Coordinates of C-alpha atoms in Angstrom, one line a residue:
X34 CA 21.0 168.3 100.3
X35 CA 24.7 167.9 101.9
X36 CA 27.7 169.3 100.4
X37 CA 30.6 166.7 100.2
X38 CA 34.1 166.9 99.0
X39 CA 34.8 164.2 96.0
X40 CA 37.0 162.1 98.2
X41 CA 33.6 162.0 100.5
X42 CA 31.6 161.0 97.7
X43 CA 33.6 158.2 97.0
X44 CA 33.3 156.9 100.2
X45 CA 29.4 157.5 100.3
X46 CA 29.1 155.2 97.1
X47 CA 31.5 152.4 98.7
X48 CA 29.3 152.4 101.9
X49 CA 26.1 152.3 100.0
X50 CA 27.8 149.8 97.7
X51 CA 28.3 147.4 100.8
X52 CA 32.2 147.7 101.0
X53 CA 33.5 146.5 104.5
X54 CA 37.1 146.3 103.3
X55 CA 39.3 147.9 101.4
X56 CA 43.3 147.3 100.8
X57 CA 45.7 150.0 99.8
X58 CA 49.2 151.5 99.5
X59 CA 48.5 155.5 100.8
X60 CA 49.4 158.0 98.2
X61 CA 49.2 161.7 98.3
X62 CA 47.2 161.7 94.9
X63 CA 43.9 160.1 96.4
X64 CA 44.5 161.7 100.1
X65 CA 41.1 163.0 100.1
X66 CA 39.4 159.5 99.7
X67 CA 41.8 158.2 102.7
X68 CA 41.0 161.2 104.8
X69 CA 37.3 160.4 104.2
X70 CA 37.6 157.1 105.5
X71 CA 39.1 158.2 108.6
X72 CA 37.5 156.4 111.6
X73 CA 34.9 155.3 109.1
X74 CA 32.4 153.3 111.4
X75 CA 31.8 150.4 108.7
X76 CA 34.7 150.1 106.3
X77 CA 38.1 149.3 107.2
X78 CA 41.0 150.6 105.4
X79 CA 43.8 148.0 105.2
X80 CA 47.3 149.4 104.2
X81 CA 49.9 146.8 102.8
X82 CA 53.4 147.1 102.1
X83 CA 52.9 146.9 98.5
X84 CA 50.3 147.7 95.8
X85 CA 50.8 144.2 94.5
X86 CA 50.0 142.9 97.9
X87 CA 46.8 145.0 98.2
X88 CA 45.4 144.1 94.7
X89 CA 46.0 140.6 95.6
X90 CA 44.5 140.7 99.0
X91 CA 41.2 142.3 97.8
X92 CA 41.2 139.9 94.8
X93 CA 41.0 136.8 97.4
X94 CA 38.8 138.7 99.7
X95 CA 36.6 138.9 97.1
X96 CA 36.5 135.2 96.2
X97 CA 36.2 134.3 99.8
X98 CA 33.4 136.7 100.6
X99 CA 31.4 136.3 97.7
X100 CA 31.6 140.0 97.1
X101 CA 33.3 142.7 95.6
X102 CA 36.8 143.3 96.2
X103 CA 38.2 147.1 96.7
X104 CA 41.8 148.3 96.3
X105 CA 43.5 152.0 95.8
X106 CA 46.6 153.1 94.9
X107 CA 48.4 156.2 94.0
X108 CA 49.1 157.2 90.1
X109 CA 51.9 156.1 88.0
X110 CA 54.0 153.8 90.1
X111 CA 51.2 152.5 92.4
X112 CA 48.8 152.1 89.8
X113 CA 51.3 150.0 87.8
X114 CA 52.1 148.2 90.9
X115 CA 49.0 147.5 91.7
X116 CA 48.2 146.1 88.0
X117 CA 49.1 142.4 88.6
X118 CA 46.4 141.5 90.8
X119 CA 44.0 142.9 88.1
X120 CA 45.3 140.9 85.4
X121 CA 44.8 138.2 88.1
X122 CA 41.3 139.4 88.7
X123 CA 40.4 139.1 84.7
X124 CA 41.5 136.1 84.1
X125 CA 40.1 134.5 87.3
X126 CA 36.8 136.7 86.7
X127 CA 36.9 138.2 89.9
X128 CA 34.8 141.5 91.0
X129 CA 37.3 144.2 91.6
X130 CA 36.7 147.9 91.7
X131 CA 40.5 149.8 91.8
X132 CA 40.4 153.5 92.6
X133 CA 43.6 155.0 91.4
X134 CA 44.7 158.7 92.0
X135 CA 45.5 161.0 88.9
X136 CA 47.2 163.8 88.0
X137 CA 45.1 167.3 88.5
X138 CA 42.9 167.8 85.5
X139 CA 44.8 171.2 84.4
X140 CA 48.4 169.2 84.5
X141 CA 47.1 166.2 82.1
X142 CA 49.1 165.7 78.9
X143 CA 52.1 167.8 80.2
X144 CA 54.0 164.5 81.3
X145 CA 53.1 165.5 84.7
X146 CA 54.7 163.9 87.7
X147 CA 53.7 160.1 87.8
X148 CA 51.3 160.8 84.9
X149 CA 49.9 157.9 83.0
X150 CA 47.1 157.8 80.7
X151 CA 45.1 154.9 82.8
X152 CA 42.1 154.4 80.2
X153 CA 44.7 153.3 77.5
X154 CA 46.9 151.5 80.0
X155 CA 44.2 149.1 81.8
X156 CA 42.2 149.0 78.6
X157 CA 43.2 145.5 78.1
X158 CA 44.1 144.1 81.6
X159 CA 40.1 145.1 82.7
X160 CA 36.5 145.0 82.0
X161 CA 36.1 148.9 82.3
X162 CA 38.7 151.8 82.8
X163 CA 37.0 155.3 83.3
X164 CA 38.2 158.5 84.6
X165 CA 35.7 160.7 86.5
X166 CA 36.3 164.4 85.9
X167 CA 33.9 165.7 87.4
X168 CA 32.4 165.3 91.0
X169 CA 28.8 165.6 90.0
X170 CA 29.2 162.2 88.3
X171 CA 30.8 160.5 91.3
X172 CA 27.7 158.7 92.2
X173 CA 26.6 157.7 88.6
X174 CA 29.9 156.3 87.1
X175 CA 31.3 155.1 90.5
X176 CA 28.1 152.8 91.0
X177 CA 27.9 151.7 87.3
X178 CA 31.8 150.5 88.2
X179 CA 30.4 148.4 90.7
X180 CA 27.9 147.0 88.7
X181 CA 30.2 146.1 85.9
X182 CA 32.9 144.5 88.0
X183 CA 29.9 141.9 89.3
X184 CA 27.5 141.5 86.5
X185 CA 27.9 138.9 83.7
X186 CA 31.4 137.5 83.9
X187 CA 32.7 139.6 86.7
X188 CA 36.0 141.0 86.5
X189 CA 38.0 144.0 87.5
X190 CA 37.2 147.8 86.8
X191 CA 39.5 151.0 87.4
X192 CA 37.9 154.2 88.4
X193 CA 41.1 157.3 87.5
X194 CA 40.3 160.0 90.5
X195 CA 41.7 163.2 89.2
X196 CA 43.4 164.7 92.5
X197 CA 41.8 168.2 92.4
X198 CA 38.8 166.5 91.6
X199 CA 38.6 165.0 95.0
X200 CA 39.0 168.2 96.6
X201 CA 36.0 169.7 94.8
X202 CA 32.8 170.1 96.5
X203 CA 29.0 169.9 95.4
X204 CA 25.7 168.8 96.7
X205 CA 25.8 164.5 97.4
X206 CA 22.8 163.2 95.3
X207 CA 22.1 159.4 96.2
X208 CA 21.8 157.2 93.8
X209 CA 20.5 153.8 94.1
X210 CA 22.6 150.4 93.5
X211 CA 21.7 148.5 90.4
X212 CA 20.4 145.3 90.9
X213 CA 21.4 142.3 88.4
X214 CA 19.2 139.7 87.1
X215 CA 21.2 136.8 86.0
X216 CA 20.0 135.0 82.6
X217 CA 18.2 132.1 82.9
X218 CA 18.2 129.3 80.4
X219 CA 15.4 128.6 78.1
X220 CA 13.3 125.4 78.9
X221 CA 13.7 123.9 75.4
X222 CA 17.6 124.3 75.6
X223 CA 17.9 122.7 79.2
X224 CA 15.6 119.7 77.4
X225 CA 18.2 119.5 74.7
X226 CA 21.0 119.2 77.2
X227 CA 19.2 116.4 79.0
X228 CA 18.7 114.4 76.3
X229 CA 22.0 114.8 74.4
X230 CA 23.6 113.5 77.9
X231 CA 21.3 110.6 77.9
X232 CA 22.1 109.8 74.2
X233 CA 25.6 110.1 74.8
X234 CA 28.1 107.1 75.3
X235 CA 30.9 108.8 76.8
X236 CA 29.7 112.2 78.3
X237 CA 31.5 114.2 80.6
X238 CA 31.4 117.5 82.3
X239 CA 34.0 120.1 82.7
X240 CA 33.3 122.3 85.9
X241 CA 34.7 125.8 85.9
X242 CA 34.4 129.3 87.9
X243 CA 30.9 129.7 86.8
X244 CA 30.3 126.7 89.8
X245 CA 32.9 128.1 92.1
X246 CA 31.7 131.5 91.7
X247 CA 28.1 130.8 92.2
X248 CA 28.9 128.4 95.2
X249 CA 26.6 125.8 93.2
X250 CA 28.8 122.4 93.7
X251 CA 25.9 121.0 95.6
X252 CA 23.8 121.3 92.5
X253 CA 26.4 119.9 90.4
X254 CA 26.8 116.7 92.5
X255 CA 22.7 116.2 92.4
X256 CA 22.9 116.6 88.6
X257 CA 26.0 114.5 88.1
X258 CA 24.3 111.8 90.1
X259 CA 20.9 112.1 88.4
X260 CA 22.4 111.6 84.4
X261 CA 25.0 109.2 85.7
X262 CA 27.6 111.7 84.2
X263 CA 31.5 112.1 85.6
X264 CA 33.1 115.5 86.0
X265 CA 36.1 117.4 85.8
X266 CA 36.9 120.4 87.1
X267 CA 38.9 123.2 85.1
X268 CA 42.8 124.7 86.1
X269 CA 42.4 125.6 89.8
X270 CA 39.1 125.1 90.4
X271 CA 39.5 122.1 92.4
X272 CA 36.5 123.0 94.6
X273 CA 33.9 123.0 92.1
X274 CA 33.1 119.5 92.8
X275 CA 33.7 117.4 95.8
X276 CA 37.0 115.3 94.9
X277 CA 36.1 112.3 96.9
X278 CA 33.0 111.7 95.4
X279 CA 32.2 109.0 93.5
X280 CA 31.6 111.0 90.4
X281 CA 34.7 113.3 90.2
X282 CA 37.0 112.3 87.5
X283 CA 39.9 114.4 88.2
X284 CA 41.4 117.9 87.4
X285 CA 42.5 119.5 84.3
X286 CA 45.8 121.6 84.1
X287 CA 49.5 121.0 84.7
X288 CA 50.1 117.3 85.1
X289 CA 46.8 115.9 84.7
X290 CA 46.0 112.1 84.8
X291 CA 46.6 110.8 81.2
X292 CA 43.7 108.7 81.4
X293 CA 41.5 111.9 82.2
X294 CA 42.9 113.2 79.1
X295 CA 42.5 110.3 77.1
X296 CA 38.7 110.1 78.1
X297 CA 38.0 113.6 77.3
X298 CA 39.7 113.5 73.8
X299 CA 37.7 110.6 73.0
X300 CA 34.4 111.7 74.4
X301 CA 31.4 112.2 72.6
X302 CA 30.0 114.8 74.5
X303 CA 31.7 117.8 76.8
X304 CA 29.0 119.8 78.8
X305 CA 31.0 122.8 79.8
X306 CA 29.6 124.7 83.0
X307 CA 31.2 128.3 83.3
X308 CA 34.6 127.7 82.0
X309 CA 36.5 129.8 79.4
X310 CA 38.4 126.8 77.9
X311 CA 41.8 128.3 79.2
X312 CA 45.1 127.4 77.6
X313 CA 46.1 125.1 80.7
X314 CA 42.5 123.6 81.0
X315 CA 42.6 122.4 77.5
X316 CA 46.5 121.4 77.2
X317 CA 47.4 124.2 74.9
X318 CA 43.6 123.8 73.2
X319 CA 44.4 120.0 72.1
X320 CA 41.7 118.6 74.6
X321 CA 38.8 118.1 72.5
X322 CA 38.5 115.5 69.6
X323 CA 37.0 116.3 66.3
X324 CA 34.3 113.9 66.9
X325 CA 33.3 115.6 70.2
X326 CA 30.4 117.4 70.5
X327 CA 30.2 120.6 72.9
X328 CA 27.6 121.8 75.1
X329 CA 28.6 125.2 76.7
X330 CA 26.8 126.9 79.4
X331 CA 28.1 130.2 80.4
X332 CA 27.1 133.7 81.8
X333 CA 29.0 135.6 79.1
X334 CA 27.9 135.3 75.4
X335 CA 31.7 136.4 74.4
X336 CA 33.0 133.0 76.1
X337 CA 30.7 130.7 74.2
X338 CA 32.7 129.5 71.2
X339 CA 35.7 131.4 71.9
X340 CA 37.8 128.4 71.9
X341 CA 36.0 125.7 70.8
X342 CA 32.9 125.9 68.5
X343 CA 29.6 124.4 70.5
X344 CA 26.8 122.6 68.8
X345 CA 24.6 124.2 71.7
X346 CA 25.8 127.5 73.4
X347 CA 23.3 128.4 76.4
X348 CA 23.9 132.1 77.7
X349 CA 23.0 131.3 81.5
X350 CA 23.8 131.5 85.0
X351 CA 25.4 128.4 85.7
X352 CA 23.4 128.2 88.9
X353 CA 20.1 128.8 87.3
X354 CA 20.9 126.3 84.6
X355 CA 21.5 123.7 87.2
X356 CA 18.6 124.4 89.3
X357 CA 16.5 124.1 86.1
X358 CA 18.0 121.1 84.8
X359 CA 17.4 119.6 88.2
X360 CA 13.4 120.5 88.0
X361 CA 13.0 118.5 84.7
X362 CA 15.6 115.6 84.8
X363 CA 14.5 112.0 85.7
X364 CA 17.2 109.5 86.9
X365 CA 18.1 106.7 84.3
X366 CA 19.8 103.5 84.7
X367 CA 22.4 103.1 82.7
X368 CA 25.1 100.3 83.7
X369 CA 27.6 101.4 80.8
X370 CA 27.7 104.9 82.1
X371 CA 27.8 103.7 85.5
X372 CA 31.1 101.6 84.6
X373 CA 32.4 104.4 83.2
X374 CA 32.0 106.6 86.2
X375 CA 33.5 104.1 88.5
X376 CA 36.8 103.4 86.3
X377 CA 37.3 107.2 85.9
X378 CA 36.9 107.8 89.9
X379 CA 38.9 104.5 90.7
X380 CA 41.7 105.9 88.4
X381 CA 41.6 109.6 89.9
X382 CA 42.2 107.7 93.1
X383 CA 44.9 105.9 92.2
X384 CA 46.6 108.8 90.7
X385 CA 46.0 111.1 93.4
X386 CA 46.3 109.2 96.5
X387 CA 49.5 110.5 98.4
X388 CA 52.1 107.6 99.6
X389 CA 53.5 107.7 103.1
X390 CA 57.0 108.3 101.8
X391 CA 59.3 110.4 104.4
X392 CA 62.6 111.2 104.2
X393 CA 65.4 112.3 107.0
X394 CA 67.6 114.6 104.7
X395 CA 65.0 116.5 103.4
X396 CA 61.1 116.9 103.4
X397 CA 59.6 114.4 100.8
X398 CA 56.5 116.4 99.3
X399 CA 54.4 113.2 99.0
X400 CA 54.6 112.4 102.7
X401 CA 53.7 115.9 103.3
X402 CA 50.7 115.9 101.4
X403 CA 49.9 112.5 103.0
X404 CA 50.0 114.3 106.3
X405 CA 48.3 117.5 105.1
X406 CA 45.4 115.2 104.0
X407 CA 45.2 113.5 107.2
X408 CA 45.3 116.5 109.4
X409 CA 43.6 119.4 107.8
X410 CA 40.3 120.4 108.6
X411 CA 37.8 119.9 105.6
X412 CA 37.1 123.6 105.9
X413 CA 40.5 124.5 105.6
X414 CA 41.1 127.3 102.8
X415 CA 44.3 127.0 100.7
X416 CA 45.7 129.6 98.9
X417 CA 48.7 129.2 96.2
X418 CA 51.3 130.8 94.3
X419 CA 52.6 129.4 91.0
X420 CA 55.7 127.1 91.0
X421 CA 56.7 123.6 90.7
X422 CA 55.7 122.6 94.3
X423 CA 52.3 123.4 93.1
X424 CA 52.2 120.1 91.5
X425 CA 52.2 118.2 94.8
X426 CA 49.0 120.2 96.1
X427 CA 47.2 119.8 92.9
X428 CA 47.7 116.2 92.5
X429 CA 47.3 115.1 96.0
X430 CA 45.3 117.4 98.2
X431 CA 41.4 116.5 97.8
X432 CA 39.1 119.7 98.1
X433 CA 35.6 118.1 99.5
X434 CA 34.0 121.5 100.4
X435 CA 33.6 124.4 98.2
X436 CA 35.1 127.9 98.6
X437 CA 38.3 126.4 100.1
X438 CA 40.8 126.7 97.2
X439 CA 42.1 130.3 96.3
X440 CA 44.9 130.2 93.5
X441 CA 45.6 132.6 90.3
X442 CA 44.8 130.8 87.0
X443 CA 46.9 133.8 85.7
X444 CA 49.8 131.9 87.5
X445 CA 50.6 135.0 89.3
X446 CA 53.7 134.3 92.0
X447 CA 53.6 136.2 95.1
X448 CA 49.9 135.4 95.3
X449 CA 49.7 132.9 98.1
X450 CA 50.9 134.8 101.2
X451 CA 48.6 138.1 100.6
X452 CA 45.5 135.9 99.6
X453 CA 45.4 133.9 102.4
X454 CA 45.5 137.3 104.4
X455 CA 42.4 138.6 102.2
X456 CA 41.0 135.3 102.7
X457 CA 41.3 135.0 106.6
X458 CA 39.8 138.9 106.9
X459 CA 36.7 137.3 104.8
X460 CA 36.4 134.2 106.7
X461 CA 38.1 134.5 110.0
X462 CA 36.8 131.5 111.7
X463 CA 38.7 129.3 109.1
X464 CA 42.2 127.9 109.3
X465 CA 43.7 129.8 106.2
X466 CA 47.0 128.2 104.7
X467 CA 49.2 129.8 101.8
X468 CA 51.6 127.5 100.1
X469 CA 54.7 129.3 98.0
X470 CA 57.7 128.6 96.5
X471 CA 60.7 130.5 97.9
X472 CA 60.7 132.4 94.7
X473 CA 57.0 133.3 95.1
X474 CA 57.2 134.0 98.7
X475 CA 59.8 136.3 98.7
X476 CA 58.2 138.4 96.2
X477 CA 55.5 139.4 98.4
X478 CA 56.7 138.4 102.1
X479 CA 56.7 141.7 103.2
X480 CA 53.0 141.2 103.8
X481 CA 53.6 139.5 106.8
X482 CA 54.1 142.5 108.6
X483 CA 50.7 143.4 107.3
X484 CA 49.4 140.3 108.9
X485 CA 51.0 140.7 112.2
X486 CA 50.2 144.4 112.4
X487 CA 46.0 144.2 111.5
X488 CA 46.4 140.4 113.5
X489 CA 45.2 137.9 111.0
X490 CA 47.0 134.4 112.0
X491 CA 47.5 132.9 108.4
X492 CA 50.2 129.8 108.3
X493 CA 52.2 130.2 105.2
X494 CA 53.8 127.0 104.1
X495 CA 57.3 127.7 101.8
X496 CA 58.8 125.3 100.0
X497 CA 62.2 126.0 99.7
X498 CA 64.3 124.3 97.2
X499 CA 66.6 127.5 96.6
X500 CA 65.5 128.0 92.7
X501 CA 62.8 129.1 90.3
X502 CA 61.9 125.4 90.1
X503 CA 59.4 125.6 87.2
X504 CA 61.6 127.6 85.0
X505 CA 64.4 125.0 86.3
X506 CA 62.3 122.4 85.0
X507 CA 61.8 123.6 81.8
X508 CA 65.2 125.2 81.1
X509 CA 66.4 121.4 81.7
X510 CA 64.0 120.0 79.1
X511 CA 64.6 122.3 76.4
X512 CA 68.3 123.7 77.2
X513 CA 70.0 120.7 79.2
X514 CA 73.1 121.3 80.7
X515 CA 72.8 125.2 80.3
X516 CA 71.3 126.4 83.7
X517 CA 71.4 130.0 84.1
X518 CA 69.5 132.4 86.0
X519 CA 67.2 129.9 88.0
X520 CA 69.6 129.4 91.1
X521 CA 68.9 131.3 94.2
X522 CA 69.9 131.4 97.9
X523 CA 67.7 132.3 100.9
X524 CA 68.0 133.7 104.3
X525 CA 66.4 131.4 107.0
X526 CA 62.5 132.3 106.2
X527 CA 61.5 131.0 109.9
X528 CA 64.3 133.7 111.5
X529 CA 62.8 136.1 109.3
X530 CA 59.3 135.4 109.9
X531 CA 60.2 136.0 114.1
X532 CA 61.8 139.1 113.1
X533 CA 58.4 140.5 111.6
X534 CA 56.6 139.4 114.8
X535 CA 55.4 135.9 113.5
X536 CA 55.6 132.3 114.8
X537 CA 58.6 130.8 112.5
X538 CA 59.9 127.1 112.0
X539 CA 62.1 125.6 109.6
X540 CA 61.1 121.8 108.8
X541 CA 64.2 119.8 107.1
X542 CA 62.7 116.1 107.8
X543 CA 59.0 114.9 107.1
X544 CA 58.2 113.7 110.7
X545 CA 58.7 117.4 112.1
X546 CA 56.1 118.7 109.8
X547 CA 53.0 117.9 111.9
X548 CA 54.6 119.3 115.2
X549 CA 55.6 122.3 113.7
X550 CA 52.1 122.8 112.2
X551 CA 50.3 122.6 115.4
X552 CA 52.7 124.9 117.2
X553 CA 52.2 127.0 114.5
X554 CA 48.1 126.9 114.8
X555 CA 48.4 127.2 118.5
X556 CA 50.4 130.2 118.4
X557 CA 47.7 132.7 117.7
X558 CA 49.9 134.6 115.3
X559 CA 50.7 134.7 111.8
X560 CA 53.1 131.9 111.1
X561 CA 55.8 130.8 108.6
X562 CA 56.8 127.1 108.3
X563 CA 59.8 126.6 106.1
X564 CA 60.2 123.3 104.5
X565 CA 63.6 122.2 102.8
X566 CA 63.1 120.2 99.7
X567 CA 65.2 118.2 97.5
X568 CA 66.3 120.5 94.7
X569 CA 67.0 117.5 92.7
X570 CA 63.2 116.5 92.5
X571 CA 61.1 119.3 90.2
X572 CA 58.1 117.8 89.9
X573 CA 55.3 115.1 91.4
X574 CA 55.5 113.1 88.6
X575 CA 59.2 112.9 88.8
X576 CA 58.7 111.9 92.5
X577 CA 56.3 108.9 91.9
X578 CA 58.9 107.6 88.9
X579 CA 61.7 107.5 91.5
X580 CA 59.6 106.3 94.5
X581 CA 58.8 103.5 92.2
X582 CA 62.0 102.9 90.9
X583 CA 63.5 102.4 94.3
X584 CA 60.7 100.1 95.5
X585 CA 61.3 97.7 92.1
X586 CA 65.0 97.6 93.1
X587 CA 63.9 96.7 96.8

């Protein structure tokens, strides 16, 4: 038997779980783990500039790699800073393990330095929180933490590590990694689903994170074609179905096409595949009509019926369901359904085609998205923050490959840049571009230094209108003429980027965007392209209306 310290035992379990990258801000309360990772042959410890950046990177790395993300922070303030990424992982169903230092065991309950009761603090944010009191239980509990994070509906798990426990020593008893066998649907249930789709006059599939997580978009394409049914994607799950495919009806979320929403509200059958029916997806829980029958397939029984009561709930892995359905389904000719599919896709194309509108005074976002659609490789990975700029991306960019969009359904600001870094580390051969507003970018722009230090050449596009644009839009709608707290002033982000060692450019008119993008790509360094936009245009729909009025006037 080999005697190891608590910190060394933690790393042994991480190694056995296949961890390759871990993201942290170092802290004295878990130095035992950091020391055990010193020159580790297979695990790279990446130090970030803020714990929020570390958790965002780990969360996006998990999405892009298909594995489990790992982040670390010290007790108290460090753990609190880490929590934004944990909340994102919970709402996005992302497997994540957070290792957090804790006060020494004899000092607990005395309001010791930076003491926080983590099991209570994180109980609502995570799937599970555990504090390991004994070194002998590290293998058992940490392996369990990884299993809980990735099993069922995935999510974050917090493991609290008392400082003095990490310095204890004990014989290391190796334990096995727990395998998971995902639930398969009953044959009878699959046949019922197929029969109900055939009987329905106005069916539609809503594809969510269960499709993206299992990389089942190709299976869903075959299923939609076989059953002749249109497919919509849930909020920020654009890449669950190729957007240019003839059966794609559009996306659900902020600013969705009214024709799609009306169709779903009047649908006689909705088949939900791996979506939790979030507030945004359901338009404040108004999406389904009273006459609509719902079939819900989800790996977690807790998600079934949580928002809408289905006529049939199937607890199963979405990929397993699609595979079984394709085995037994028979293509049927239905001209009425074919016309519905064609009409919905045509409406989506009309709604989502970016006009080539250029501006000399500011960058017109419509024209910029037109250029992005033409020039970006199909396998480009896009990450994004929350903000009004996102309306142009969601409306006009077409995601035709799976695993090409990474964004927070939690609406977390500051996500875009660190998420791009995590995604690029997981997929170094792909172009990775973050899309942020000036408000969100400023929250985590310090991670440019991380990207430069570890040589991760992401491209950060910053849409600058010198305001918290989303809140300004709500403010002007609900409290017109009473603007307060939403105005911002910014330094030149391109020049700031250069100080960090990045490539930086500021773009003030459309014709300069593509040349700036090419120079950013050619630089081989992390790059920032600051795009100055018209502060009077706060949404893609507003921009469309203004352009239409101008065309009619001329």
